[in-house]
C-alpha positions as MATLAB code, in Angstrom:
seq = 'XXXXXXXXXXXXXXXXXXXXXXXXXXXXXXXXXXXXXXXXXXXXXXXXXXXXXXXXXXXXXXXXXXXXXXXXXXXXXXXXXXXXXXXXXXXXXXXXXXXXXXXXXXXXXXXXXXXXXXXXXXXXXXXXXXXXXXXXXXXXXXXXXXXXXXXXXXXXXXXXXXXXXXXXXXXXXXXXXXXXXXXXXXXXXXXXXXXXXXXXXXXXXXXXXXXXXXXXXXXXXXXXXXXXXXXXXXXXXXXXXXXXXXXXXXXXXXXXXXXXXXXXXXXXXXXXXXXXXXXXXXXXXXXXXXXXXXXXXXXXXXXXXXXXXXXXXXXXXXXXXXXXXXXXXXXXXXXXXXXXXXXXXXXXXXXXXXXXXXXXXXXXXXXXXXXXXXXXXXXXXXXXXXXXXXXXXXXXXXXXXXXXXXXXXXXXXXXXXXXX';
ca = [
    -171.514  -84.546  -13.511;
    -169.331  -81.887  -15.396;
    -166.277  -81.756  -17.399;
    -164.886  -80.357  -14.253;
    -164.752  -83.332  -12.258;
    -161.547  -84.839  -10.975;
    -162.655  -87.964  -11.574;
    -161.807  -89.176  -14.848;
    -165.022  -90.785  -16.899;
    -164.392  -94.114  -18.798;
    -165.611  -94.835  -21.828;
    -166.246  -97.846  -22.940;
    -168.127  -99.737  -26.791;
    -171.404 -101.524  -25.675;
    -172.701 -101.448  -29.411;
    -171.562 -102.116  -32.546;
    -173.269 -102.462  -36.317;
    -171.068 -102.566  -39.551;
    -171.758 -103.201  -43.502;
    -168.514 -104.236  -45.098;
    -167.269 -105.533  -48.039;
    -166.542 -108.909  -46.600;
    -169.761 -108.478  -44.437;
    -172.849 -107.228  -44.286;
    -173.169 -107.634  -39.985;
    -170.467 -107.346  -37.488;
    -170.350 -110.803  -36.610;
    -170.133 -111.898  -40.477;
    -167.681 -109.126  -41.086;
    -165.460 -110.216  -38.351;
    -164.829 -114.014  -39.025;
    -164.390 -112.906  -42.486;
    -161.072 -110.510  -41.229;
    -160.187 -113.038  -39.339;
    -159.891 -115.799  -42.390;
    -158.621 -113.260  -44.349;
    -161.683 -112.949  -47.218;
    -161.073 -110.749  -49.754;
    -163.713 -108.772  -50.500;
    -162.423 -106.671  -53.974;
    -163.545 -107.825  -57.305;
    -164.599 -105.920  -60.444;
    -166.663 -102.690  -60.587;
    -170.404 -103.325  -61.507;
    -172.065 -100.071  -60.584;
    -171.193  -98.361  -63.983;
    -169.053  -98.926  -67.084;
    -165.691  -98.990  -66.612;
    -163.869  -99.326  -70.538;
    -162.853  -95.927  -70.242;
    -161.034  -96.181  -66.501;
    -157.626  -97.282  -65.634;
    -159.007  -98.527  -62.895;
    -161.856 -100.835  -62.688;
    -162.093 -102.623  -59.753;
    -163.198 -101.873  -56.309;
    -164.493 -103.396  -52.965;
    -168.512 -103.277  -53.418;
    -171.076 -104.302  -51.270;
    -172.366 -107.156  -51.950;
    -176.396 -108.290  -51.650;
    -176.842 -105.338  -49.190;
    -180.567 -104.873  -49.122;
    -181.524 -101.341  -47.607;
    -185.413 -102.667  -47.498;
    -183.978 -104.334  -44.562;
    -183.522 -101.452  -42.547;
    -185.461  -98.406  -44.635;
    -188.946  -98.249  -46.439;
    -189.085  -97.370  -50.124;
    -189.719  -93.904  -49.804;
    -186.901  -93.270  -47.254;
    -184.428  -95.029  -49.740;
    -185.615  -92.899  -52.636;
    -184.710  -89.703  -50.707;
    -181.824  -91.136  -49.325;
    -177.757  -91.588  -51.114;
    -176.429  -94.704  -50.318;
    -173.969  -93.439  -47.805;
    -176.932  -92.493  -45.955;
    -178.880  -95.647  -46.118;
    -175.454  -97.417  -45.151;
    -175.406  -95.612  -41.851;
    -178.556  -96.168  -40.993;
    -178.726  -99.980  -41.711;
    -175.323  -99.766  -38.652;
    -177.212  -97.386  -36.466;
    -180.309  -99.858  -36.638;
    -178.123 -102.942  -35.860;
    -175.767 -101.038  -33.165;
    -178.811 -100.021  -31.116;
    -180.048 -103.512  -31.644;
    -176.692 -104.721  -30.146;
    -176.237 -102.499  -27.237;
    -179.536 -104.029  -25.977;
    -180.390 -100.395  -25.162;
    -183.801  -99.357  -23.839;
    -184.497  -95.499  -25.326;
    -187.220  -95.424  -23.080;
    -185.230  -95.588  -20.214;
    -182.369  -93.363  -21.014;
    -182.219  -89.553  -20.603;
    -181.978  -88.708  -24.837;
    -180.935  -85.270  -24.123;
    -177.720  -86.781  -23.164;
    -177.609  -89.302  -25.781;
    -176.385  -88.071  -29.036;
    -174.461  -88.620  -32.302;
    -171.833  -87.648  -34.023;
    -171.255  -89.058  -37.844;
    -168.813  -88.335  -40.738;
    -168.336  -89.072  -44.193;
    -165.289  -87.894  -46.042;
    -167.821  -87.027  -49.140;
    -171.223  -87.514  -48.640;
    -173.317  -88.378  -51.387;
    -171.179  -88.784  -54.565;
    -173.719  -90.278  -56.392;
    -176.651  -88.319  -55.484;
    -174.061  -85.248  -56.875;
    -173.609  -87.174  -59.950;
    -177.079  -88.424  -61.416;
    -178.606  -84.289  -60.375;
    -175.726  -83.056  -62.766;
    -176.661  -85.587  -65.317;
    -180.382  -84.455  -65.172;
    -179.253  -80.252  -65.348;
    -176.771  -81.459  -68.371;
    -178.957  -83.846  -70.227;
    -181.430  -80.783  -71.346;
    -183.210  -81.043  -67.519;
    -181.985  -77.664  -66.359;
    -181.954  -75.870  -62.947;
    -186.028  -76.414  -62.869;
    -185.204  -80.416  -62.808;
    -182.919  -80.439  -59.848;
    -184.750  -82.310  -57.145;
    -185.736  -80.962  -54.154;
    -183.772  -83.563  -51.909;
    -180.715  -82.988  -54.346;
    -178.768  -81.085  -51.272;
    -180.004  -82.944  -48.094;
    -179.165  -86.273  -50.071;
    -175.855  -84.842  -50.676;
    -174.442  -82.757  -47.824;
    -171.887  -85.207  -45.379;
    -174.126  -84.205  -42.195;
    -176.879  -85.995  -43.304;
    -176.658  -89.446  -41.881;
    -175.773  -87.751  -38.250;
    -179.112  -85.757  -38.659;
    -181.478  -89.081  -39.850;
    -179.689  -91.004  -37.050;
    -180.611  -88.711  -34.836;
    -184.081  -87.757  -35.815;
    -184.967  -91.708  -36.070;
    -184.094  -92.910  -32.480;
    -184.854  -89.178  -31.529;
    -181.366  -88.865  -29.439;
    -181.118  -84.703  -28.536;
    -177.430  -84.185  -27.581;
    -174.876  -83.242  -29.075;
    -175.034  -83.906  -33.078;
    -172.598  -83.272  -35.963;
    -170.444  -84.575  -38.642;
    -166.976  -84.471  -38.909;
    -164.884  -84.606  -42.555;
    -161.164  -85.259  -42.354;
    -161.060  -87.482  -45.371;
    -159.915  -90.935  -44.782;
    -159.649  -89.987  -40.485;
    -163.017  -88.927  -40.623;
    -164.396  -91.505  -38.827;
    -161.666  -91.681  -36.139;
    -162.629  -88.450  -35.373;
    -166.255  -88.833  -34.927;
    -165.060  -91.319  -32.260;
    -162.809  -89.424  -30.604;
    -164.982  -86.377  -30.779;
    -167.567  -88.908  -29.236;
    -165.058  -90.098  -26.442;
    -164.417  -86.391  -25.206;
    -167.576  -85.337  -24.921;
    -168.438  -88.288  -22.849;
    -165.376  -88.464  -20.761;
    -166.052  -84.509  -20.392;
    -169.937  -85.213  -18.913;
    -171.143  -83.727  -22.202;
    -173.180  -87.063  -23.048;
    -173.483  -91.053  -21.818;
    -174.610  -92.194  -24.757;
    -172.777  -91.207  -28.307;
    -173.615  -93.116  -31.607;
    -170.739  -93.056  -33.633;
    -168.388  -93.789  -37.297;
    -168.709  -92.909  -40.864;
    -170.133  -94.169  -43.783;
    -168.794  -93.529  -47.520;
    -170.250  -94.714  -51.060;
    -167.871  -93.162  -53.599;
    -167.748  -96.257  -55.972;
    -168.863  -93.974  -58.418;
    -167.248  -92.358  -62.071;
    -166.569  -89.221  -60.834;
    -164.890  -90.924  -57.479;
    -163.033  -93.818  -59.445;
    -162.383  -91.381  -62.037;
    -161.192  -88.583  -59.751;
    -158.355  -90.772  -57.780;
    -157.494  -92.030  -60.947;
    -156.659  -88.807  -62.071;
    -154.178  -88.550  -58.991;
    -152.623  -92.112  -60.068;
    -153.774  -93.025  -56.028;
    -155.393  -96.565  -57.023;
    -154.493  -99.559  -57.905;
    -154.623 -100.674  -61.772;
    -153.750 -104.547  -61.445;
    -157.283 -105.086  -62.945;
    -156.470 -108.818  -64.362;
    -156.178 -109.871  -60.359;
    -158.488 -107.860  -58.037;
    -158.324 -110.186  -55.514;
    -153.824 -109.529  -55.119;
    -154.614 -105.946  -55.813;
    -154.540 -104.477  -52.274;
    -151.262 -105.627  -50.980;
    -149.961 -103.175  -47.907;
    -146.251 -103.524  -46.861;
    -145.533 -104.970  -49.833;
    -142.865 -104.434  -52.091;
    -145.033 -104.922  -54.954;
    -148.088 -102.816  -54.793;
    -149.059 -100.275  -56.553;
    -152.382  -97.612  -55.063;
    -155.157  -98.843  -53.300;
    -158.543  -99.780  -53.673;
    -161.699  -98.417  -52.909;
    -164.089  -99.593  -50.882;
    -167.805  -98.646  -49.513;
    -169.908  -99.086  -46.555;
    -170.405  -98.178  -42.703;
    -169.886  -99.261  -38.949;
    -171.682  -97.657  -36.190;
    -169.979  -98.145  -32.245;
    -171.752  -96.987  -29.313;
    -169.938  -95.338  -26.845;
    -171.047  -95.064  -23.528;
    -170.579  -93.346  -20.094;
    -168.509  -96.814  -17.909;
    -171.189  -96.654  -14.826;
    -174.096  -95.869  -17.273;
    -173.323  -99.087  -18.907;
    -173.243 -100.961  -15.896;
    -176.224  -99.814  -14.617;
    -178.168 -100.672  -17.262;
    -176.437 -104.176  -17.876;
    -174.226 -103.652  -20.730;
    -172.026 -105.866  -22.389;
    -168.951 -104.513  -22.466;
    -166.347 -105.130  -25.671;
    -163.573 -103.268  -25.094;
    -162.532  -99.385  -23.294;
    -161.523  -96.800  -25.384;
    -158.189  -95.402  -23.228;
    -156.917  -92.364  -25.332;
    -156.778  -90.730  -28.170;
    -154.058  -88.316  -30.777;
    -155.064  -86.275  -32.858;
    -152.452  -84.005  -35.293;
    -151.663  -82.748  -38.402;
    -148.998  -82.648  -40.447;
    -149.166  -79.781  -41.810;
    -147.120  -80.562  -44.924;
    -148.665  -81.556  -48.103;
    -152.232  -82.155  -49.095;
    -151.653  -85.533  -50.417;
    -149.004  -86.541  -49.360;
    -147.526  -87.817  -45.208;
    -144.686  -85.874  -43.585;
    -141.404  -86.866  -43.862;
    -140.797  -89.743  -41.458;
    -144.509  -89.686  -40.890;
    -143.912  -87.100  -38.151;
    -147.445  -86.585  -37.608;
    -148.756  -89.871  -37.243;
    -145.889  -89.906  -34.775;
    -146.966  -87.680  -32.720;
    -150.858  -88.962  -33.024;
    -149.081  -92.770  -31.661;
    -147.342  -90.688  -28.893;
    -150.282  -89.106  -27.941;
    -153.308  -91.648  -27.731;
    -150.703  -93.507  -25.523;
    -149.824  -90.959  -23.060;
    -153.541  -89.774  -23.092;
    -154.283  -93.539  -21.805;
    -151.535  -93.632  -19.506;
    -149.336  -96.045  -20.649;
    -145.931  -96.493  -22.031;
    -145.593  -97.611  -26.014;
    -144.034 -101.465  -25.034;
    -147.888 -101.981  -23.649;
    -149.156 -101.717  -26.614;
    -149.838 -105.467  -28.481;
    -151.433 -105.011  -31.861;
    -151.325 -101.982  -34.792;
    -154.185 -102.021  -36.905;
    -152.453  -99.872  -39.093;
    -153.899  -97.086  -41.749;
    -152.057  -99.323  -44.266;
    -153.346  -98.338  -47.465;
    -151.219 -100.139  -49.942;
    -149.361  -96.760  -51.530;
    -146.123  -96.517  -51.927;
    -145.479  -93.491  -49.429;
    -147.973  -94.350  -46.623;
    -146.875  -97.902  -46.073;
    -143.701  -96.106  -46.232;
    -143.659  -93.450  -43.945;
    -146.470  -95.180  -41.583;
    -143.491  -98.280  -40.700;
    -140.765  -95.826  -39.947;
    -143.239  -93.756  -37.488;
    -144.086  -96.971  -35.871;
    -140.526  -97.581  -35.828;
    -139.485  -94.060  -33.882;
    -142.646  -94.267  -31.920;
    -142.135  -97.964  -30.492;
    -138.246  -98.426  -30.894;
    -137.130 -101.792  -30.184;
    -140.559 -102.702  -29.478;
    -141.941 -102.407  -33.545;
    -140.441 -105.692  -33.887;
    -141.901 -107.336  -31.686;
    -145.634 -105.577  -32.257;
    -147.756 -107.018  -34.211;
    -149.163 -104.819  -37.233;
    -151.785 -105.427  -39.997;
    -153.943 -103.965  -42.548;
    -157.547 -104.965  -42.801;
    -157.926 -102.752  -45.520;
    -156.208 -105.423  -47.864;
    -159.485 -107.329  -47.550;
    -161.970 -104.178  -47.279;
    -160.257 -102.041  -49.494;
    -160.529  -98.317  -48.267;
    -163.449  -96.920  -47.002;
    -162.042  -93.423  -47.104;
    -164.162  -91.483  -44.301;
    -166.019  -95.176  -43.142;
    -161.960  -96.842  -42.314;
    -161.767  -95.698  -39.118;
    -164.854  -96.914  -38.042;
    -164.764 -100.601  -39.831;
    -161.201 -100.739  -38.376;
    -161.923  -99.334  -34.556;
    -164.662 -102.493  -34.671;
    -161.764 -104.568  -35.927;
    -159.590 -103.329  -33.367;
    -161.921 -104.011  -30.377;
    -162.730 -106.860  -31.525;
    -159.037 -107.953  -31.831;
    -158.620 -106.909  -28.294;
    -161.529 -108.940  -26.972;
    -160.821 -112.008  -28.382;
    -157.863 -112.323  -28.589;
    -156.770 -112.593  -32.361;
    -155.082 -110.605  -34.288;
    -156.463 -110.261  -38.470;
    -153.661 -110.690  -41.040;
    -152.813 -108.682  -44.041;
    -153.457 -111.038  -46.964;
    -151.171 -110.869  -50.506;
    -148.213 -110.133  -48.711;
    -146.188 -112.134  -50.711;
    -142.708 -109.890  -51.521;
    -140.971 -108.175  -48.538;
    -139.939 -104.551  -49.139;
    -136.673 -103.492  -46.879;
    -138.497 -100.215  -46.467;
    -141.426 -102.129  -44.447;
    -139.758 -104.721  -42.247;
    -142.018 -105.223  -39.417;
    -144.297 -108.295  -38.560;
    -147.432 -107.338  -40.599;
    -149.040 -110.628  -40.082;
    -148.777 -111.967  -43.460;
    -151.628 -113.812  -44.704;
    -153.105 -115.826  -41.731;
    -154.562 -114.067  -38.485;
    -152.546 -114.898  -35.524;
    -154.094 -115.547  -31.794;
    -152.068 -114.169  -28.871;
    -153.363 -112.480  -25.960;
    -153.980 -108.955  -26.370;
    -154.413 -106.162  -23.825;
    -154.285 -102.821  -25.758;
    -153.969 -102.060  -29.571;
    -153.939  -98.974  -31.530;
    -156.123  -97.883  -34.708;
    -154.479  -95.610  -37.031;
    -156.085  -93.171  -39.694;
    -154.099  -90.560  -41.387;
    -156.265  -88.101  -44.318;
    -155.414  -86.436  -46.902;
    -154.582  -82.747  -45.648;
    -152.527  -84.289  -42.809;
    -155.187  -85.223  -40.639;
    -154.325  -88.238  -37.995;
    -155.967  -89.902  -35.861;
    -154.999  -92.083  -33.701;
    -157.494  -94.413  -31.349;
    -156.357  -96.785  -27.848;
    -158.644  -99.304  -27.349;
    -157.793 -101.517  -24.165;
    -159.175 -105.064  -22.817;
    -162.360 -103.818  -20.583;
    -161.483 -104.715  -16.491;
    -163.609 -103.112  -14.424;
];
């Protein structure tokens, strides 16, 4: 089978493995969206007297022993052990035999906005604290680079197609899936491992969106800090960790017994091409990523059920992200439903996408939608149903994951109830 084929190959998620700031497995992570846990507190990692910002969503009791041995963890950053604690647990899930499958067509493709931040930061401490170049450790640069975790995925399960990283900030994960998608649908692969994984609870991260006023600063209430859509909030917060889907070829699946939790119909992918911070006007390019992941599945935009919206608690992307749903859907936006999960997670920068495609499937298969918790004062500018504080069960055939970056990257994922 090549990408040449008339017939159209479906895609569908037959594995799934996630470490989250309101849980540290997909199951746990999922009833916790759906109650609407928050998962941001204060900052423990380093000292914080000298930030204006000093709380974030950490992981909590995450044990990489669990997954790694001590010498893999030492020569690992977190944001690598994080992706390989999912990629252990998806494969679990999926039930898959790698004995049985053809690995040159099974392969993986992994981002992380920034790759390892902290590795960065305790090598320049050695060089600056008198160490010097001849101190640097060897593993300083494959600890760091963002590839990393797509190479030690790889190399563990020893899966020989197609492997890569992508980096497109906070879409970065979207696009690992939708990278993952095409090459399947194209004949490329059958089996893709994909997401992100991000641990940039750090000084110089804290420090450095600080500097851009991006985060939040209501440090006296962590838990009401991340409030998308509402009229009161004020940056977002960050937040750490990894999810790992498996995407697979439809009749591969079958053949091998899958369980099935949802299709991936279409994708969008655009750019704004405006401002590095900072979404076009009218969020024209998310627009266009909406339009597209909905024509690419063949539907019209009254179909669609559910937004799990990029939602990042700013002032301009809540902003500009409602009036693109609002020229995208028309009439329709009001009676969508639209959250933010990232009011409990916080944001994962290049991990969102793949915490909130899980989310999304997940949404889709059971039929419940996760609400956006402290939305307590409506803003005129943001006037659609966000589902405010308590998750709401309807049934649900296709919803939409959105992830804009900063450089105008969007990405924009379909995922649809799985009939075969």
């Amino acid at each position: 089978m090549n990408g040449h084929s008339n017939k159209q190959r479906r895609v569908v998620v037959t594995g799934m493995g996630a470490v989250t700031p309101i849980g540290l497995s997909v199951s746990e992570y999922w009833q916790n969206a759906v109650a609407g846990t928050n998962g941001v507190g204060m900052i423990t990692y380093f000292d914080t007297t000298q930030y204006d910002t000093k709380i974030a969503a950490e992981l909590k009791g995450f044990n990489p022993l669990n997954f790694l041995d001590r010498k893999e963890i030492n020569r690992m950053d977190p944001f690598a052990r994080y992706a390989m604690a999912c990629a252990s647990m998806a494969i679990k899930d999926s039930e898959i035999d790698l004995e049985k499958i053809d690995r040159d067509r099974a392969g993986v493709i992994f981002g992380s906005g920034i790759g390892g931040m902290l590795t960065w930061h305790q090598q320049m401490e050695v060089y600056y604290n008198g160490g010097g170049p001849q101190r640097i450790s060897p593993f300083f640069v494959p600890m760091m680079i963002a590839d990393i975790a797509a190479g030690h995925i790889s190399m563990r399960y020893k899966l020989r197609g197609p492997n890569y990283a992508t980096t497109s900030a906070c879409a970065t994960a979207s696009h690992a899936i939708a990278d993952a998608f095409m090459l399947i649908q194209r004949g490329n692969a059958d089996i893709m491992l994909s997401g992100g994984s991000e641990a940039a609870i750090t000084p110089m991260g804290i420090g450095g969106f600080n500097a851009m006023k991006a985060l939040s600063t209501r440090n006296d209430k962590p838990e009401k800090a991340c409030r998308p859509f509402d009229a009161q909030r004020d940056g977002f917060i960050m937040g750490e960790g990894s999810a790992v889907l498996i995407l697979e070829e439809l009749e591969h699946a079958i053949k091998r017994g899958a369980k099935i939790y949802g299709e991936i119909g279409g994708i969008g992918l655009t750019a704004d091409a405006h401002h590095i911070t900072a979404p076009a006007p009218g969020g024209e390019g998310a627009v266009r990523s909406m339009r597209l992941a909905i024509q690419d599945a063949g539907l019209k935009p009254e179909q669609v059920d559910y937004i799990n919206a990029h939602g990042t608690s700013t002032e301009f992307n809540d902003k500009s992200e409602t009036q693109a749903i609002k020229t995208v859907f028309g009439e329709h936006a009001y009676k969508l439903h639209v959250s933010s999960t990232k009011s409990m997670t916080g944001h994962l920068l290049g991990a969102a996408g793949a915490i909130e495609a899980i989310v999304t499937i997940l949404a889709v298969q059971n039929d419940i939608m996760p609400p956006t918790i402290n939305y307590e004062f409506p803003d005129p500018e943001c006037d659609l149903n966000y589902i405010p504080n308590k998750s709401v069960k309807k049934e649900l055939n296709v919803a939409i994951s959105n992830t804009f970056g900063f450089g105008g990257h969007n990405a924009t994922l379909l995922m649809k109830k799985f009939r075969n």
